[in-house]
GROMACS .gro file of C-alpha atoms in nm:
model
  365
    1UNK     CA    1  14.257   9.551  11.354
    2UNK     CA    2  14.288   9.624  10.980
    3UNK     CA    3  14.024   9.801  10.770
    4UNK     CA    4  13.867   9.480  10.637
    5UNK     CA    5  13.836   9.336  10.988
    6UNK     CA    6  13.687   9.664  11.109
    7UNK     CA    7  13.425   9.669  10.831
    8UNK     CA    8  13.337   9.304  10.888
    9UNK     CA    9  13.298   9.366  11.260
   10UNK     CA   10  13.072   9.663  11.188
   11UNK     CA   11  12.857   9.458  10.952
   12UNK     CA   12  12.826   9.183  11.213
   13UNK     CA   13  12.719   9.435  11.476
   14UNK     CA   14  12.458   9.580  11.238
   15UNK     CA   15  12.317   9.236  11.169
   16UNK     CA   16  12.302   9.157  11.540
   17UNK     CA   17  12.122   9.480  11.624
   18UNK     CA   18  11.876   9.442  11.336
   19UNK     CA   19  11.808   9.082  11.429
   20UNK     CA   20  11.720   9.181  11.785
   21UNK     CA   21  11.493   9.472  11.708
   22UNK     CA   22  11.257   9.341  11.444
   23UNK     CA   23  10.973   9.122  11.568
   24UNK     CA   24  11.006   9.190  11.939
   25UNK     CA   25  10.713   9.433  11.971
   26UNK     CA   26  10.367   9.280  12.031
   27UNK     CA   27  10.070   9.339  11.801
   28UNK     CA   28  10.074   9.366  11.424
   29UNK     CA   29  10.392   9.303  11.226
   30UNK     CA   30  10.430   9.637  11.048
   31UNK     CA   31  10.614   9.675  10.718
   32UNK     CA   32  10.689  10.018  10.572
   33UNK     CA   33  10.660  10.090  10.200
   34UNK     CA   34  10.739  10.415  10.020
   35UNK     CA   35  10.597  10.418   9.667
   36UNK     CA   36  10.438  10.653   9.413
   37UNK     CA   37  10.062  10.662   9.471
   38UNK     CA   38  10.028  10.990   9.283
   39UNK     CA   39  10.200  11.153   8.987
   40UNK     CA   40  10.305  11.015   8.647
   41UNK     CA   41  10.444  10.688   8.792
   42UNK     CA   42  10.155  10.617   9.027
   43UNK     CA   43  10.046  10.295   8.854
   44UNK     CA   44  10.373  10.130   8.957
   45UNK     CA   45  10.327  10.202   9.326
   46UNK     CA   46   9.957  10.119   9.330
   47UNK     CA   47  10.007   9.786   9.151
   48UNK     CA   48  10.304   9.685   9.368
   49UNK     CA   49  10.110   9.769   9.684
   50UNK     CA   50   9.786   9.605   9.576
   51UNK     CA   51   9.958   9.284   9.468
   52UNK     CA   52  10.125   9.256   9.806
   53UNK     CA   53   9.805   9.338   9.995
   54UNK     CA   54   9.616   9.067   9.809
   55UNK     CA   55   9.839   8.806   9.973
   56UNK     CA   56   9.883   8.975  10.312
   57UNK     CA   57   9.505   9.015  10.350
   58UNK     CA   58   9.460   8.648  10.263
   59UNK     CA   59   9.712   8.549  10.531
   60UNK     CA   60   9.558   8.780  10.791
   61UNK     CA   61   9.209   8.639  10.730
   62UNK     CA   62   9.351   8.299  10.826
   63UNK     CA   63   9.517   8.400  11.150
   64UNK     CA   64   9.819   8.594  11.029
   65UNK     CA   65  10.164   8.486  11.144
   66UNK     CA   66  10.153   8.329  11.488
   67UNK     CA   67   9.827   8.512  11.552
   68UNK     CA   68   9.969   8.849  11.444
   69UNK     CA   69   9.849   9.036  11.136
   70UNK     CA   70  10.092   9.159  10.872
   71UNK     CA   71  10.023   9.529  10.822
   72UNK     CA   72  10.166   9.704  10.517
   73UNK     CA   73  10.183  10.080  10.566
   74UNK     CA   74  10.235  10.262  10.236
   75UNK     CA   75  10.332  10.629  10.212
   76UNK     CA   76  10.319  10.820   9.884
   77UNK     CA   77  10.650  10.956   9.754
   78UNK     CA   78  10.540  11.052   9.400
   79UNK     CA   79  10.858  10.881   9.274
   80UNK     CA   80  11.064  11.168   9.418
   81UNK     CA   81  11.370  11.087   9.634
   82UNK     CA   82  11.329  11.370   9.887
   83UNK     CA   83  10.980  11.249   9.974
   84UNK     CA   84  11.114  10.896  10.006
   85UNK     CA   85  11.367  11.015  10.263
   86UNK     CA   86  11.091  11.173  10.472
   87UNK     CA   87  10.878  10.858  10.448
   88UNK     CA   88  11.170  10.638  10.552
   89UNK     CA   89  11.245  10.861  10.850
   90UNK     CA   90  10.882  10.822  10.954
   91UNK     CA   91  10.902  10.443  10.931
   92UNK     CA   92  11.218  10.436  11.142
   93UNK     CA   93  11.045  10.644  11.410
   94UNK     CA   94  10.752  10.399  11.405
   95UNK     CA   95  10.995  10.112  11.460
   96UNK     CA   96  10.858   9.908  11.169
   97UNK     CA   97  10.984   9.550  11.138
   98UNK     CA   98  11.128   9.608  10.789
   99UNK     CA   99  11.106   9.821  10.477
  100UNK     CA  100  10.931   9.633  10.198
  101UNK     CA  101  10.844   9.686   9.832
  102UNK     CA  102  10.993  10.030   9.774
  103UNK     CA  103  10.946  10.140   9.413
  104UNK     CA  104  11.232  10.286   9.210
  105UNK     CA  105  11.610  10.316   9.196
  106UNK     CA  106  11.660  10.685   9.284
  107UNK     CA  107  11.405  10.656   9.565
  108UNK     CA  108  11.557  10.337   9.706
  109UNK     CA  109  11.904  10.488   9.696
  110UNK     CA  110  11.771  10.794   9.881
  111UNK     CA  111  11.647  10.564  10.158
  112UNK     CA  112  11.972  10.368  10.182
  113UNK     CA  113  12.167  10.587  10.430
  114UNK     CA  114  11.860  10.600  10.655
  115UNK     CA  115  11.792  10.226  10.673
  116UNK     CA  116  12.165  10.162  10.713
  117UNK     CA  117  12.179  10.397  11.011
  118UNK     CA  118  11.871  10.231  11.160
  119UNK     CA  119  11.992   9.873  11.086
  120UNK     CA  120  11.658   9.811  10.917
  121UNK     CA  121  11.614   9.534  10.655
  122UNK     CA  122  11.522   9.655  10.306
  123UNK     CA  123  11.330   9.379  10.130
  124UNK     CA  124  11.200   9.330   9.774
  125UNK     CA  125  11.256   9.675   9.623
  126UNK     CA  126  11.099   9.716   9.278
  127UNK     CA  127  11.428   9.790   9.105
  128UNK     CA  128  11.705   9.589   8.944
  129UNK     CA  129  11.988   9.841   8.988
  130UNK     CA  130  12.339   9.713   9.058
  131UNK     CA  131  12.386   9.986   9.318
  132UNK     CA  132  12.148   9.792   9.543
  133UNK     CA  133  12.310   9.456   9.461
  134UNK     CA  134  12.683   9.484   9.423
  135UNK     CA  135  12.861   9.445   9.653
  136UNK     CA  136  12.623   9.223   9.848
  137UNK     CA  137  12.465   9.434  10.123
  138UNK     CA  138  12.378   9.282  10.464
  139UNK     CA  139  12.042   9.464  10.481
  140UNK     CA  140  11.920   9.460  10.118
  141UNK     CA  141  11.733   9.154   9.986
  142UNK     CA  142  11.638   9.156   9.616
  143UNK     CA  143  11.369   8.917   9.498
  144UNK     CA  144  11.373   9.014   9.128
  145UNK     CA  145  11.642   8.977   8.860
  146UNK     CA  146  11.880   9.265   8.791
  147UNK     CA  147  11.868   9.522   8.513
  148UNK     CA  148  12.194   9.375   8.381
  149UNK     CA  149  12.018   9.040   8.344
  150UNK     CA  150  11.716   9.202   8.177
  151UNK     CA  151  11.919   9.404   7.927
  152UNK     CA  152  12.135   9.101   7.845
  153UNK     CA  153  11.820   8.911   7.745
  154UNK     CA  154  11.694   9.199   7.533
  155UNK     CA  155  12.025   9.249   7.354
  156UNK     CA  156  12.064   8.875   7.294
  157UNK     CA  157  11.715   8.853   7.142
  158UNK     CA  158  11.768   9.134   6.893
  159UNK     CA  159  12.128   9.033   6.825
  160UNK     CA  160  11.999   8.691   6.720
  161UNK     CA  161  11.772   8.876   6.476
  162UNK     CA  162  12.086   9.033   6.322
  163UNK     CA  163  12.008   9.380   6.451
  164UNK     CA  164  12.329   9.563   6.532
  165UNK     CA  165  12.242   9.933   6.575
  166UNK     CA  166  12.119   9.986   6.932
  167UNK     CA  167  12.020  10.322   7.079
  168UNK     CA  168  11.919  10.400   7.438
  169UNK     CA  169  11.681  10.662   7.574
  170UNK     CA  170  11.727  10.671   7.949
  171UNK     CA  171  11.586  10.854   8.247
  172UNK     CA  172  11.825  11.117   8.379
  173UNK     CA  173  11.885  10.955   8.717
  174UNK     CA  174  12.024  10.639   8.879
  175UNK     CA  175  11.755  10.417   8.725
  176UNK     CA  176  11.823  10.536   8.372
  177UNK     CA  177  12.198  10.510   8.417
  178UNK     CA  178  12.161  10.153   8.544
  179UNK     CA  179  11.966  10.054   8.234
  180UNK     CA  180  12.211  10.228   8.001
  181UNK     CA  181  12.502  10.054   8.172
  182UNK     CA  182  12.330   9.720   8.121
  183UNK     CA  183  12.288   9.773   7.746
  184UNK     CA  184  12.646   9.900   7.711
  185UNK     CA  185  12.775   9.596   7.901
  186UNK     CA  186  12.573   9.350   7.692
  187UNK     CA  187  12.685   9.508   7.364
  188UNK     CA  188  13.044   9.533   7.479
  189UNK     CA  189  13.059   9.159   7.535
  190UNK     CA  190  12.967   9.126   7.166
  191UNK     CA  191  13.221   9.379   7.044
  192UNK     CA  192  12.960   9.647   6.973
  193UNK     CA  193  12.869   9.993   7.099
  194UNK     CA  194  12.552  10.199   7.138
  195UNK     CA  195  12.501  10.418   6.829
  196UNK     CA  196  12.310  10.698   7.008
  197UNK     CA  197  12.190  10.795   7.355
  198UNK     CA  198  11.956  11.058   7.496
  199UNK     CA  199  11.818  11.144   7.837
  200UNK     CA  200  11.464  11.220   7.951
  201UNK     CA  201  11.363  11.366   8.285
  202UNK     CA  202  11.189  11.168   8.557
  203UNK     CA  203  10.810  11.223   8.570
  204UNK     CA  204  10.814  11.406   8.234
  205UNK     CA  205  10.677  11.325   7.889
  206UNK     CA  206  10.895  11.584   7.715
  207UNK     CA  207  11.082  11.373   7.457
  208UNK     CA  208  11.151  11.617   7.174
  209UNK     CA  209  11.524  11.651   7.245
  210UNK     CA  210  11.558  11.274   7.276
  211UNK     CA  211  11.390  11.222   6.937
  212UNK     CA  212  11.633  11.467   6.774
  213UNK     CA  213  11.929  11.284   6.926
  214UNK     CA  214  11.817  10.930   6.848
  215UNK     CA  215  11.635  10.916   6.514
  216UNK     CA  216  11.916  11.053   6.292
  217UNK     CA  217  12.128  10.751   6.392
  218UNK     CA  218  11.870  10.521   6.224
  219UNK     CA  219  11.881  10.259   6.502
  220UNK     CA  220  11.746   9.908   6.456
  221UNK     CA  221  11.635   9.904   6.820
  222UNK     CA  222  11.567  10.176   7.075
  223UNK     CA  223  11.581  10.059   7.437
  224UNK     CA  224  11.383  10.300   7.655
  225UNK     CA  225  11.475  10.304   8.025
  226UNK     CA  226  11.200  10.512   8.184
  227UNK     CA  227  10.846  10.478   8.313
  228UNK     CA  228  10.539  10.417   8.099
  229UNK     CA  229  10.435  10.776   8.025
  230UNK     CA  230  10.772  10.882   7.892
  231UNK     CA  231  10.826  10.559   7.698
  232UNK     CA  232  10.483  10.584   7.535
  233UNK     CA  233  10.540  10.946   7.435
  234UNK     CA  234  10.871  10.861   7.269
  235UNK     CA  235  10.741  10.555   7.081
  236UNK     CA  236  10.426  10.728   6.956
  237UNK     CA  237  10.613  11.033   6.831
  238UNK     CA  238  10.894  10.828   6.676
  239UNK     CA  239  10.644  10.616   6.483
  240UNK     CA  240  10.452  10.929   6.375
  241UNK     CA  241  10.781  11.061   6.237
  242UNK     CA  242  10.823  10.743   6.031
  243UNK     CA  243  11.092  10.565   6.232
  244UNK     CA  244  11.116  10.194   6.134
  245UNK     CA  245  11.301  10.107   6.458
  246UNK     CA  246  11.190   9.840   6.702
  247UNK     CA  247  11.126   9.951   7.060
  248UNK     CA  248  11.190   9.772   7.387
  249UNK     CA  249  11.203   9.845   7.756
  250UNK     CA  250  11.279   9.673   8.085
  251UNK     CA  251  11.026   9.565   8.344
  252UNK     CA  252  11.023   9.883   8.554
  253UNK     CA  253  10.852  10.067   8.268
  254UNK     CA  254  10.517   9.936   8.393
  255UNK     CA  255  10.417   9.699   8.112
  256UNK     CA  256  10.038   9.719   8.150
  257UNK     CA  257  10.033  10.096   8.184
  258UNK     CA  258  10.266  10.121   7.884
  259UNK     CA  259  10.024   9.918   7.675
  260UNK     CA  260   9.735  10.142   7.780
  261UNK     CA  261   9.931  10.460   7.710
  262UNK     CA  262  10.045  10.343   7.365
  263UNK     CA  263   9.697  10.280   7.228
  264UNK     CA  264   9.718  10.186   6.859
  265UNK     CA  265  10.098  10.211   6.870
  266UNK     CA  266  10.140   9.918   7.109
  267UNK     CA  267  10.190   9.638   6.855
  268UNK     CA  268  10.537   9.484   6.855
  269UNK     CA  269  10.679   9.671   7.154
  270UNK     CA  270  10.889   9.435   7.365
  271UNK     CA  271  10.937   9.439   7.743
  272UNK     CA  272  11.154   9.212   7.955
  273UNK     CA  273  10.967   9.054   8.245
  274UNK     CA  274  11.102   8.933   8.581
  275UNK     CA  275  10.790   8.737   8.680
  276UNK     CA  276  10.631   8.447   8.491
  277UNK     CA  277  10.326   8.548   8.287
  278UNK     CA  278  10.209   8.197   8.205
  279UNK     CA  279  10.252   7.829   8.274
  280UNK     CA  280  10.336   7.818   8.647
  281UNK     CA  281  10.140   7.788   8.968
  282UNK     CA  282  10.209   8.136   9.102
  283UNK     CA  283  10.055   8.300   8.796
  284UNK     CA  284   9.742   8.084   8.818
  285UNK     CA  285   9.708   8.138   9.194
  286UNK     CA  286   9.737   8.513   9.157
  287UNK     CA  287   9.483   8.520   8.873
  288UNK     CA  288   9.233   8.317   9.080
  289UNK     CA  289   9.263   8.545   9.382
  290UNK     CA  290   9.207   8.869   9.191
  291UNK     CA  291   8.861   9.027   9.213
  292UNK     CA  292   8.635   8.939   8.921
  293UNK     CA  293   8.714   9.141   8.611
  294UNK     CA  294   9.063   9.241   8.730
  295UNK     CA  295   9.344   9.165   8.487
  296UNK     CA  296   9.682   9.026   8.585
  297UNK     CA  297   9.956   9.288   8.565
  298UNK     CA  298  10.327   9.203   8.596
  299UNK     CA  299  10.393   9.468   8.862
  300UNK     CA  300  10.106   9.350   9.084
  301UNK     CA  301  10.221   8.990   9.038
  302UNK     CA  302  10.568   9.094   9.154
  303UNK     CA  303  10.415   9.248   9.465
  304UNK     CA  304  10.219   8.929   9.526
  305UNK     CA  305  10.532   8.713   9.493
  306UNK     CA  306  10.727   8.943   9.723
  307UNK     CA  307  10.451   8.921   9.984
  308UNK     CA  308  10.449   8.541   9.971
  309UNK     CA  309  10.826   8.532  10.023
  310UNK     CA  310  10.797   8.789  10.303
  311UNK     CA  311  10.533   8.579  10.476
  312UNK     CA  312  10.753   8.270  10.461
  313UNK     CA  313  11.036   8.470  10.619
  314UNK     CA  314  10.812   8.608  10.893
  315UNK     CA  315  10.686   8.263  10.985
  316UNK     CA  316  11.041   8.143  11.032
  317UNK     CA  317  11.145   8.462  11.213
  318UNK     CA  318  10.865   8.435  11.468
  319UNK     CA  319  11.091   8.227  11.692
  320UNK     CA  320  11.425   8.311  11.856
  321UNK     CA  321  11.636   8.341  11.540
  322UNK     CA  322  11.520   8.684  11.424
  323UNK     CA  323  11.431   8.836  11.090
  324UNK     CA  324  11.777   8.864  10.935
  325UNK     CA  325  11.865   8.506  11.021
  326UNK     CA  326  11.543   8.393  10.854
  327UNK     CA  327  11.611   8.610  10.549
  328UNK     CA  328  11.964   8.477  10.511
  329UNK     CA  329  11.833   8.120  10.518
  330UNK     CA  330  11.551   8.162  10.265
  331UNK     CA  331  11.497   7.898  10.000
  332UNK     CA  332  11.132   7.902   9.897
  333UNK     CA  333  10.937   7.802   9.588
  334UNK     CA  334  10.618   8.010   9.570
  335UNK     CA  335  10.464   7.819   9.284
  336UNK     CA  336  10.726   7.778   9.014
  337UNK     CA  337  10.922   8.088   9.114
  338UNK     CA  338  11.209   8.014   9.352
  339UNK     CA  339  11.375   8.272   9.576
  340UNK     CA  340  11.696   8.185   9.757
  341UNK     CA  341  11.910   8.399   9.988
  342UNK     CA  342  12.231   8.318  10.169
  343UNK     CA  343  12.453   8.544  10.382
  344UNK     CA  344  12.680   8.605  10.082
  345UNK     CA  345  12.413   8.637   9.812
  346UNK     CA  346  12.099   8.848   9.844
  347UNK     CA  347  12.001   8.821   9.476
  348UNK     CA  348  11.698   8.598   9.521
  349UNK     CA  349  11.612   8.524   9.157
  350UNK     CA  350  11.759   8.552   8.808
  351UNK     CA  351  11.430   8.483   8.629
  352UNK     CA  352  11.389   8.687   8.308
  353UNK     CA  353  11.157   8.634   8.013
  354UNK     CA  354  11.070   8.848   7.713
  355UNK     CA  355  10.723   8.957   7.611
  356UNK     CA  356  10.582   9.141   7.310
  357UNK     CA  357  10.263   9.344   7.292
  358UNK     CA  358   9.993   9.230   7.054
  359UNK     CA  359   9.747   9.467   6.888
  360UNK     CA  360   9.472   9.368   7.138
  361UNK     CA  361   9.692   9.466   7.435
  362UNK     CA  362   9.777   9.111   7.540
  363UNK     CA  363  10.134   8.986   7.579
  364UNK     CA  364  10.302   8.719   7.368
  365UNK     CA  365  10.553   8.541   7.595
   0.00000   0.00000   0.00000
């Protein structure tokens, strides 16, 4: 047996074991989620969880899946990889059906060796990193578009506006590197290069060094690959220092929280979105189901979409085929947003749109 045959045989065994173990236990169908519920990135975890719970609670109130409730157990990791590892170990010991809706690239990558060892499906992580997409992984199922696809849309938009000097401020971890790589790739296909780069630390709003590295290059556009607190700190200070640059980020920034953190400096900031913010059924359905006075946020909507897809999978997996078989045969439209998986392609959607903040905090899309 050669190496390729050996690896293929191992993958097949993993799939078989995972397929057998998932929905066999009676009682609730338990999904494990590690996400930041505290710390500077907490809005991302809370919104992702609450969006998913909105749909799961709706399903459970109507009999669940085959009479079984879907129970989402969320453990706080503060957006720190070591805590994510501990949470994932705990979920494996509980024999959860799957891991669902993890938040972040460095945290998801920290969980990867653990869910691989446990043959546990890893579904709908809130990250677009290539490290969780390429090559196609038998246990990882991505519902959202990739960071490469998001940064390509951003670069194309500003390139069409004849802006050529692009700078990148990126988080000093796997998430930031993924975003930087996306911008570099998009510019490279146009024969251009990034004019300046700078790193910022995860869960920090210390941006002074980044400002000193970026502003002297006089960029037309600064792409910020971080979470909302860091991005807001950089934009506010850059504008206070007189920078005429445009500013943009990708969806993981936490668009609603970014708008709130920017205050009067929000106008004109652009964010790529991986869920539809107008004009389709899923947006309207989500808005109707929210408690009165609650605004739609893109992150919560992503959680809601992921939960609808997860429910479709669970309904089909409730028979003899098993969870992985159902996942690998997914082709579902959840209201104008289609998610499709096959055994060779676990990138469920390529949907990307661009949005720009207005002075009143609303999004122009």
